[in-house]
Tab-separated table of C-alpha atoms and ligand atoms in Angstrom:
chain	number	residue	atom	x	y	z
A	144	MET	CA	11.415	4.976	-27.624
A	145	PRO	CA	11.065	5.854	-23.918
A	146	ALA	CA	8.737	3.748	-21.792
A	147	ARG	CA	5.104	4.599	-21.262
A	148	ARG	CA	4.697	6.421	-17.940
A	149	ILE	CA	2.115	4.742	-15.763
A	150	ASP	CA	0.034	7.570	-14.316
A	151	GLY	CA	-0.737	6.546	-10.730
A	152	LYS	CA	-2.210	9.936	-9.956
A	153	ALA	CA	-4.873	9.566	-12.644
A	154	ALA	CA	-5.559	5.924	-11.733
A	155	ALA	CA	-5.927	6.862	-8.057
A	156	ALA	CA	-8.255	9.779	-8.881
A	157	ALA	CA	-10.464	7.478	-10.968
A	158	LEU	CA	-10.576	4.881	-8.203
A	159	ARG	CA	-11.380	7.482	-5.564
A	160	GLU	CA	-14.220	8.821	-7.664
A	161	ARG	CA	-15.621	5.302	-8.085
A	162	VAL	CA	-15.311	4.656	-4.335
A	163	GLY	CA	-17.129	7.947	-3.732
A	164	HIS	CA	-20.085	6.860	-5.910
A	165	LEU	CA	-20.263	3.456	-4.274
A	166	ALA	CA	-19.947	4.999	-0.799
A	167	SER	CA	-23.046	7.098	-1.431
A	168	PHE	CA	-24.951	3.958	-2.541
A	169	PHE	CA	-23.763	2.306	0.664
A	170	SER	CA	-25.054	5.191	2.810
A	171	ALA	CA	-28.371	5.205	0.963
A	172	SER	CA	-28.912	1.462	1.325
A	173	THR	CA	-27.795	1.074	4.953
A	174	GLY	CA	-28.785	4.465	6.380
A	175	ARG	CA	-25.253	5.180	7.604
A	176	PRO	CA	-21.934	6.109	5.994
A	177	ALA	CA	-19.005	3.714	5.896
A	178	GLY	CA	-16.638	4.716	8.706
A	179	LEU	CA	-12.869	4.718	9.118
A	180	ALA	CA	-11.298	5.239	12.551
A	181	THR	CA	-7.699	6.443	12.562
A	182	VAL	CA	-5.458	6.289	15.609
A	183	LEU	CA	-2.224	8.230	16.033
A	184	VAL	CA	-0.023	7.910	19.106
A	185	GLY	CA	2.428	10.761	19.661
A	186	GLU	CA	3.334	13.668	17.413
A	187	ASP	CA	5.588	12.351	14.672
A	188	PRO	CA	5.315	15.061	11.958
A	189	ALA	CA	5.434	12.610	9.009
A	190	SER	CA	2.706	10.453	10.596
A	191	GLU	CA	0.596	13.571	11.198
A	192	VAL	CA	0.839	14.437	7.489
A	193	TYR	CA	-0.139	10.882	6.456
A	194	ILE	CA	-3.113	10.858	8.829
A	195	ARG	CA	-4.300	14.270	7.604
A	196	SER	CA	-4.242	13.079	3.962
A	197	LYS	CA	-6.015	9.821	4.823
A	198	ARG	CA	-8.732	11.646	6.772
A	199	ALA	CA	-9.255	14.250	4.038
A	200	ALA	CA	-9.535	11.538	1.372
A	201	THR	CA	-11.998	9.568	3.527
A	202	ALA	CA	-14.249	12.609	3.996
A	203	GLU	CA	-13.971	13.517	0.298
A	204	ALA	CA	-15.214	10.026	-0.613
A	205	GLY	CA	-18.308	10.608	1.551
A	206	MET	CA	-17.214	8.282	4.327
A	207	GLU	CA	-17.089	9.044	8.045
A	208	SER	CA	-13.608	9.778	9.392
A	209	VAL	CA	-13.165	9.585	13.163
A	210	HIS	CA	-9.747	10.332	14.578
A	211	HIS	CA	-8.212	9.431	17.937
A	212	ALA	CA	-5.048	11.366	18.811
A	213	LEU	CA	-3.294	9.875	21.824
A	214	SER	CA	-0.328	11.390	23.625
A	215	ALA	CA	3.105	9.774	23.253
A	216	ASP	CA	3.009	8.564	26.876
A	217	THR	CA	-0.222	6.577	26.395
A	218	SER	CA	0.239	3.048	27.722
A	219	GLU	CA	-0.100	0.031	25.469
A	220	ALA	CA	-3.015	-1.155	27.650
A	221	GLU	CA	-4.863	2.120	26.980
A	222	LEU	CA	-4.281	1.785	23.237
A	223	LEU	CA	-5.481	-1.835	23.312
A	224	ALA	CA	-8.604	-0.730	25.201
A	225	LEU	CA	-9.315	1.859	22.481
A	226	VAL	CA	-8.852	-0.782	19.759
A	227	GLU	CA	-11.348	-3.016	21.616
A	228	ARG	CA	-13.878	-0.170	21.725
A	229	LEU	CA	-13.432	0.445	17.991
A	230	ASN	CA	-13.774	-3.294	17.280
A	231	ALA	CA	-17.140	-3.227	19.091
A	232	ASP	CA	-18.378	0.053	17.550
A	233	PRO	CA	-20.939	-0.725	14.801
A	234	ALA	CA	-20.282	2.637	13.084
A	235	VAL	CA	-16.619	1.748	12.541
A	236	ASP	CA	-15.865	-0.389	9.467
A	237	GLY	CA	-12.122	0.172	9.286
A	238	ILE	CA	-9.455	0.731	11.937
A	239	LEU	CA	-6.075	2.178	11.043
A	240	VAL	CA	-3.407	2.483	13.725
A	241	GLN	CA	-0.682	4.650	12.229
A	242	LEU	CA	2.786	3.106	12.416
A	243	PRO	CA	5.428	3.432	13.722
A	244	LEU	CA	4.180	3.330	17.323
A	245	PRO	CA	6.340	4.726	20.155
A	246	GLY	CA	9.129	2.420	21.316
A	247	HIS	CA	7.322	1.267	24.500
A	248	MET	CA	4.572	-0.350	22.432
A	249	ASP	CA	4.613	-3.693	20.616
A	250	SER	CA	3.147	-3.002	17.142
A	251	ALA	CA	2.563	-6.705	16.473
A	252	ARG	CA	0.447	-7.018	19.628
A	253	VAL	CA	-1.554	-3.893	18.746
A	254	ILE	CA	-2.203	-5.029	15.166
A	255	ALA	CA	-3.181	-8.480	16.453
A	256	ALA	CA	-5.859	-6.822	18.623
A	257	ILE	CA	-7.650	-5.298	15.616
A	258	ASP	CA	-10.680	-7.221	14.346
A	259	PRO	CA	-9.322	-8.761	11.096
A	260	ASP	CA	-12.527	-7.770	9.296
A	261	LYS	CA	-11.851	-4.105	10.196
A	262	ASP	CA	-8.101	-4.328	9.471
A	263	VAL	CA	-8.117	-2.055	6.412
A	264	ASP	CA	-4.296	-1.850	6.377
A	265	GLY	CA	-4.265	-5.636	5.883
A	266	PHE	CA	-1.432	-6.130	8.383
A	267	HIS	CA	-3.162	-8.642	10.713
A	268	VAL	CA	-1.741	-12.181	10.507
A	269	VAL	CA	-5.235	-13.475	9.730
A	270	ASN	CA	-5.342	-11.294	6.623
A	271	ALA	CA	-1.780	-12.278	5.658
A	272	GLY	CA	-2.903	-15.911	5.988
A	273	ARG	CA	-6.078	-15.334	3.994
A	274	LEU	CA	-4.011	-13.727	1.230
A	275	ALA	CA	-1.525	-16.616	1.274
A	276	VAL	CA	-4.255	-19.252	0.848
A	277	GLY	CA	-6.198	-17.214	-1.710
A	278	ASP	CA	-9.198	-16.536	0.564
A	279	PRO	CA	-11.199	-13.670	-0.990
A	280	ALA	CA	-12.093	-12.441	2.524
A	281	ALA	CA	-8.522	-11.110	2.847
A	282	LEU	CA	-8.063	-7.404	3.360
A	283	VAL	CA	-4.825	-6.802	1.445
A	284	PRO	CA	-2.157	-4.175	2.277
A	285	CYS	CA	-2.901	-0.997	0.339
A	286	THR	CA	0.441	-0.363	-1.396
A	287	PRO	CA	0.859	-3.775	-3.074
A	288	LEU	CA	-2.853	-3.789	-3.912
A	289	GLY	CA	-2.315	-0.437	-5.636
A	290	CYS	CA	0.656	-1.861	-7.561
A	291	LEU	CA	-1.449	-4.791	-8.750
A	292	HIS	CA	-4.203	-2.432	-9.885
A	293	LEU	CA	-1.675	-0.475	-11.990
A	294	LEU	CA	-0.167	-3.665	-13.426
A	295	LYS	CA	-3.547	-5.081	-14.471
A	296	ALA	CA	-4.555	-1.778	-16.033
A	297	GLU	CA	-1.297	-1.733	-17.989
A	298	LEU	CA	-0.945	-5.393	-18.969
A	299	GLY	CA	-4.360	-7.028	-18.584
A	300	ASP	CA	-3.855	-10.745	-17.915
A	301	LEU	CA	-0.653	-11.297	-15.941
A	302	SER	CA	-0.591	-15.089	-16.048
A	303	GLY	CA	2.665	-16.793	-16.985
A	304	ARG	CA	4.736	-13.625	-16.717
A	305	HIS	CA	7.904	-13.699	-14.666
A	306	ALA	CA	7.634	-11.178	-11.829
A	307	VAL	CA	10.642	-10.262	-9.721
A	308	VAL	CA	9.811	-8.469	-6.467
A	309	ILE	CA	12.790	-6.835	-4.759
A	310	GLY	CA	12.046	-6.574	-1.025
A	311	ARG	CA	10.456	-9.007	1.422
A	312	SER	CA	8.773	-6.753	3.981
A	313	ASN	CA	5.442	-7.823	5.439
A	314	ILE	CA	3.930	-4.532	4.280
A	315	VAL	CA	5.018	-4.503	0.633
A	316	GLY	CA	7.293	-7.246	-0.715
A	317	LYS	CA	5.615	-10.386	0.661
A	318	PRO	CA	1.989	-9.394	-0.025
A	319	MET	CA	3.034	-8.154	-3.494
A	320	ALA	CA	4.532	-11.557	-4.244
A	321	MET	CA	1.369	-13.302	-2.993
A	322	LEU	CA	-0.853	-11.101	-5.152
A	323	LEU	CA	1.247	-11.800	-8.253
A	324	LEU	CA	1.203	-15.517	-7.497
A	325	GLY	CA	-2.580	-15.233	-7.242
A	326	GLU	CA	-2.526	-13.813	-10.776
A	327	SER	CA	-0.548	-16.883	-11.924
A	328	CYS	CA	2.752	-15.097	-12.419
A	329	THR	CA	6.005	-16.970	-11.879
A	330	VAL	CA	7.287	-15.039	-8.875
A	331	THR	CA	10.806	-14.537	-7.586
A	332	ILE	CA	11.330	-12.649	-4.327
A	333	ALA	CA	14.731	-10.942	-4.122
A	334	HIS	CA	16.184	-9.318	-1.009
A	335	SER	CA	19.375	-8.057	0.581
A	336	ARG	CA	21.028	-11.498	0.449
A	337	THR	CA	20.104	-12.282	-3.176
A	338	ARG	CA	23.092	-13.117	-5.381
A	339	ASP	CA	23.585	-11.346	-8.706
A	340	LEU	CA	20.471	-9.205	-8.435
A	341	PRO	CA	21.084	-7.397	-11.776
A	342	ALA	CA	21.031	-10.722	-13.703
A	343	LEU	CA	17.885	-11.836	-11.891
A	344	CYS	CA	16.136	-8.535	-12.617
A	345	ARG	CA	17.018	-8.828	-16.321
A	346	GLU	CA	14.791	-11.938	-16.447
A	347	ALA	CA	11.742	-10.068	-15.174
A	348	ASP	CA	8.745	-9.251	-17.354
A	349	ILE	CA	7.422	-7.410	-14.295
A	350	LEU	CA	9.912	-5.789	-11.932
A	351	VAL	CA	8.679	-4.419	-8.607
A	352	ALA	CA	11.235	-2.515	-6.515
A	353	ALA	CA	10.359	-2.071	-2.810
A	354	VAL	CA	13.709	-1.585	-1.170
A	355	GLY	CA	14.164	1.946	0.175
A	356	ARG	CA	17.503	2.580	-1.598
A	357	PRO	CA	17.570	5.596	-3.890
A	358	GLU	CA	17.919	4.660	-7.577
A	359	MET	CA	19.444	1.262	-6.807
A	360	VAL	CA	17.924	-0.453	-9.858
A	361	ARG	CA	19.883	0.687	-12.908
A	362	GLY	CA	18.717	0.817	-16.503
A	363	GLU	CA	20.945	-2.113	-17.440
A	364	TRP	CA	19.110	-4.295	-14.881
A	365	VAL	CA	15.855	-3.919	-16.816
A	366	LYS	CA	14.765	-6.376	-19.518
A	367	PRO	CA	13.803	-4.494	-22.698
A	368	GLY	CA	10.028	-3.961	-22.722
A	369	ALA	CA	9.524	-4.931	-19.062
A	370	THR	CA	6.954	-3.241	-16.840
A	371	VAL	CA	8.640	-1.553	-13.876
A	372	ILE	CA	6.794	-0.655	-10.671
A	373	ASP	CA	8.807	1.572	-8.351
A	374	VAL	CA	7.486	1.517	-4.779
A	375	GLY	CA	10.448	3.344	-3.247
A	376	ILE	CA	10.081	6.800	-1.764
A	377	ASN	CA	13.474	8.243	-0.901
A	378	ARG	CA	14.294	11.837	-0.035
A	379	VAL	CA	17.680	12.911	-1.413
A	380	PRO	CA	19.487	16.267	-1.608
A	381	GLY	CA	18.169	18.467	-4.444
A	382	VAL	CA	20.137	20.369	-7.069
A	383	GLU	CA	19.858	23.647	-5.144
A	384	PRO	CA	21.605	23.736	-1.750
A	385	GLY	CA	19.245	23.120	1.166
A	386	LYS	CA	16.535	21.667	-1.091
A	387	SER	CA	15.527	18.021	-1.345
A	388	ARG	CA	13.651	15.884	-3.864
A	389	LEU	CA	11.974	12.488	-3.951
A	390	VAL	CA	13.362	9.608	-5.962
A	391	GLY	CA	12.359	5.965	-6.195
A	392	ASP	CA	14.361	2.764	-5.926
A	393	VAL	CA	14.786	2.777	-9.725
A	394	ALA	CA	17.111	5.095	-11.694
A	395	PHE	CA	14.174	6.452	-13.692
A	396	ALA	CA	16.014	8.270	-16.498
A	397	GLU	CA	17.992	5.132	-17.350
A	398	ALA	CA	15.198	2.621	-16.844
A	399	GLU	CA	12.676	4.493	-18.987
A	400	GLN	CA	14.994	4.065	-21.975
A	401	VAL	CA	14.694	0.271	-21.667
A	402	ALA	CA	11.351	-0.553	-20.027
A	403	GLY	CA	8.036	-0.876	-21.844
A	404	ALA	CA	6.188	0.963	-19.048
A	405	ILE	CA	7.289	2.433	-15.733
A	406	THR	CA	5.829	4.260	-12.727
A	407	PRO	CA	7.404	7.631	-11.921
A	408	VAL	CA	8.222	8.834	-8.392
A	409	PRO	CA	6.353	10.858	-7.324
A	410	GLY	CA	3.032	10.267	-9.105
A	411	GLY	CA	3.204	6.492	-9.540
A	412	VAL	CA	2.518	4.031	-6.739
A	413	GLY	CA	2.269	6.660	-3.971
A	414	PRO	CA	-1.221	8.030	-4.785
A	415	MET	CA	-2.621	4.487	-5.103
A	416	THR	CA	-2.009	3.711	-1.433
A	417	ILE	CA	-4.652	6.081	-0.047
A	418	ALA	CA	-7.076	5.182	-2.845
A	419	MET	CA	-6.771	1.528	-1.810
A	420	LEU	CA	-7.313	2.424	1.848
A	421	LEU	CA	-10.661	3.945	0.854
A	422	ARG	CA	-11.385	0.882	-1.269
A	423	ASN	CA	-10.615	-1.479	1.620
A	424	THR	CA	-12.797	0.540	3.996
A	425	LEU	CA	-15.729	0.407	1.604
A	426	VAL	CA	-15.253	-3.327	0.997
A	427	ALA	CA	-15.075	-3.949	4.779
A	428	ALA	CA	-18.259	-1.900	5.247
A	429	HIS	CA	-20.130	-3.949	2.631
A	430	ARG	CA	-19.052	-7.237	4.167
A	431	ARG	CA	-19.991	-6.119	7.666
A	432	ALA	CA	-23.407	-5.000	6.395
A	433	GLY	CA	-23.931	-8.372	4.682
A	434	LEU	CA	-23.906	-6.748	1.225
A	435	ALA	CA	-22.162	-8.164	-1.850
A	436	ALA	CA	-18.726	-6.647	-2.426
A	437	PRO	CA	-19.008	-3.716	-4.820
A	438	GLU	CA	-18.091	-4.528	-8.435
A	439	GLY	CA	-15.075	-3.073	-10.186
A	440	LEU	CA	-12.910	-2.194	-7.206
B	191	NAD	P1	11.680	-2.376	4.434
B	191	NAD	O1	12.879	-1.632	4.862
B	191	NAD	O2	10.779	-2.984	5.440
B	191	NAD	O3	12.116	-3.545	3.444
B	191	NAD	C1	13.108	-3.345	2.465
B	191	NAD	C2	13.435	-4.651	1.799
B	191	NAD	O4	14.456	-4.401	0.837
B	191	NAD	C3	13.946	-5.727	2.738
B	191	NAD	O5	13.159	-6.886	2.561
B	191	NAD	C4	15.388	-5.985	2.306
B	191	NAD	O6	15.719	-7.365	2.289
B	191	NAD	C5	15.411	-5.428	0.890
B	191	NAD	N1	16.733	-4.878	0.586
B	191	NAD	C6	17.454	-4.001	1.317
B	191	NAD	N2	18.640	-3.752	0.704
B	191	NAD	C7	18.657	-4.495	-0.427
B	191	NAD	C8	19.595	-4.684	-1.466
B	191	NAD	N3	20.756	-4.040	-1.458
B	191	NAD	N4	19.282	-5.518	-2.462
B	191	NAD	C9	18.103	-6.175	-2.487
B	191	NAD	N5	17.180	-6.028	-1.523
B	191	NAD	C10	17.443	-5.208	-0.511
B	191	NAD	O7	10.875	-1.366	3.472
B	191	NAD	P2	9.345	-1.350	2.976
B	191	NAD	O8	8.460	-0.908	4.079
B	191	NAD	O9	9.025	-2.607	2.246
B	191	NAD	O10	9.432	-0.142	1.934
B	191	NAD	C11	10.253	-0.195	0.792
B	191	NAD	C12	10.234	1.137	0.088
B	191	NAD	O11	8.909	1.419	-0.311
B	191	NAD	C13	10.655	2.324	0.940
B	191	NAD	O12	11.320	3.273	0.099
B	191	NAD	C14	9.356	2.923	1.405
B	191	NAD	O13	9.446	4.315	1.663
B	191	NAD	C15	8.489	2.665	0.209
B	191	NAD	N6	7.058	2.560	0.519
B	191	NAD	C16	6.215	3.280	-0.254
B	191	NAD	C17	4.859	3.227	-0.051
B	191	NAD	C18	3.936	4.001	-0.924
B	191	NAD	O14	2.863	4.362	-0.544
B	191	NAD	N7	4.321	4.261	-2.170
B	191	NAD	C19	4.350	2.434	0.987
B	191	NAD	C20	5.232	1.654	1.748
B	191	NAD	C21	6.598	1.731	1.492
């Protein structure tokens, strides 16, 4: 029997609706909407698309979206000055500086300048540290947080399960591993130097692929009944000439014959990322206003 398809689109829509309700409570109780400031430097078309979707989702959830578009030749000092202004602005609860930044800027320095309590991407070292020590004040990167949400909805209690995370980036792999450890999984982090990756993957009750290599994980790498979360988004040539299509890091058609449940690409992890950005913004707003974190997010 083929695996259950984990519907990230539906899960994200439900979460966004919930955030919308809670955002209107927030506005009513504080007299102002929760606010997300986005910053884009330059005119990278993919980044422009991401920012547009993030802004539209923010507005749809009843939160304030304020955008700062800076030209590609903006100096790092000017960007840092803007970040400082946003840090000090009481109407701004979340700050998102879209990456990648132009080559003349040091992303680490820019991220380090963001107030950790407004760092809704969860990339600041303070938030990485909070996550590592299990501090609930952590703002956690949106994509792994979305994966965890899907896993808990699918499996309930995760404790004692063996999770293999393929990929060790600061944005996905490492925070994913920390989150799973926080849920008392036995966690293995695999990466480009891992030996005999297929055998390791076959031991996983939970397999998270965050690599960026189209369909690298084959069906025979999957333990029968495992839950597979495919973070990869890879554009490959389509069937018709000149057309392209998106595939994940997992060979879906093979893996769904073996897995117990699996996320498709598109429609799996992808939609959860923006939903979690809204969630993080609302959580940051509550904390900054001295309100208890909203339940059920
Ligand atoms: P990255 O390039 O920063 O990291 C990739 C990781 O994969 C590295 O840690 C590397 O060690 C590992 N790796 C590379 N080749 C490998 C191999 N042959 N075997 C085992 N491990 C290998 O990428 P990232 O930012 O973590 O993103 C990973 C994928 O997730 C990409 O496809 C990206 O597009 C996608 N992504 C999706 C979302 C989303 O919203 N769904 C968000 C972020 C990233």
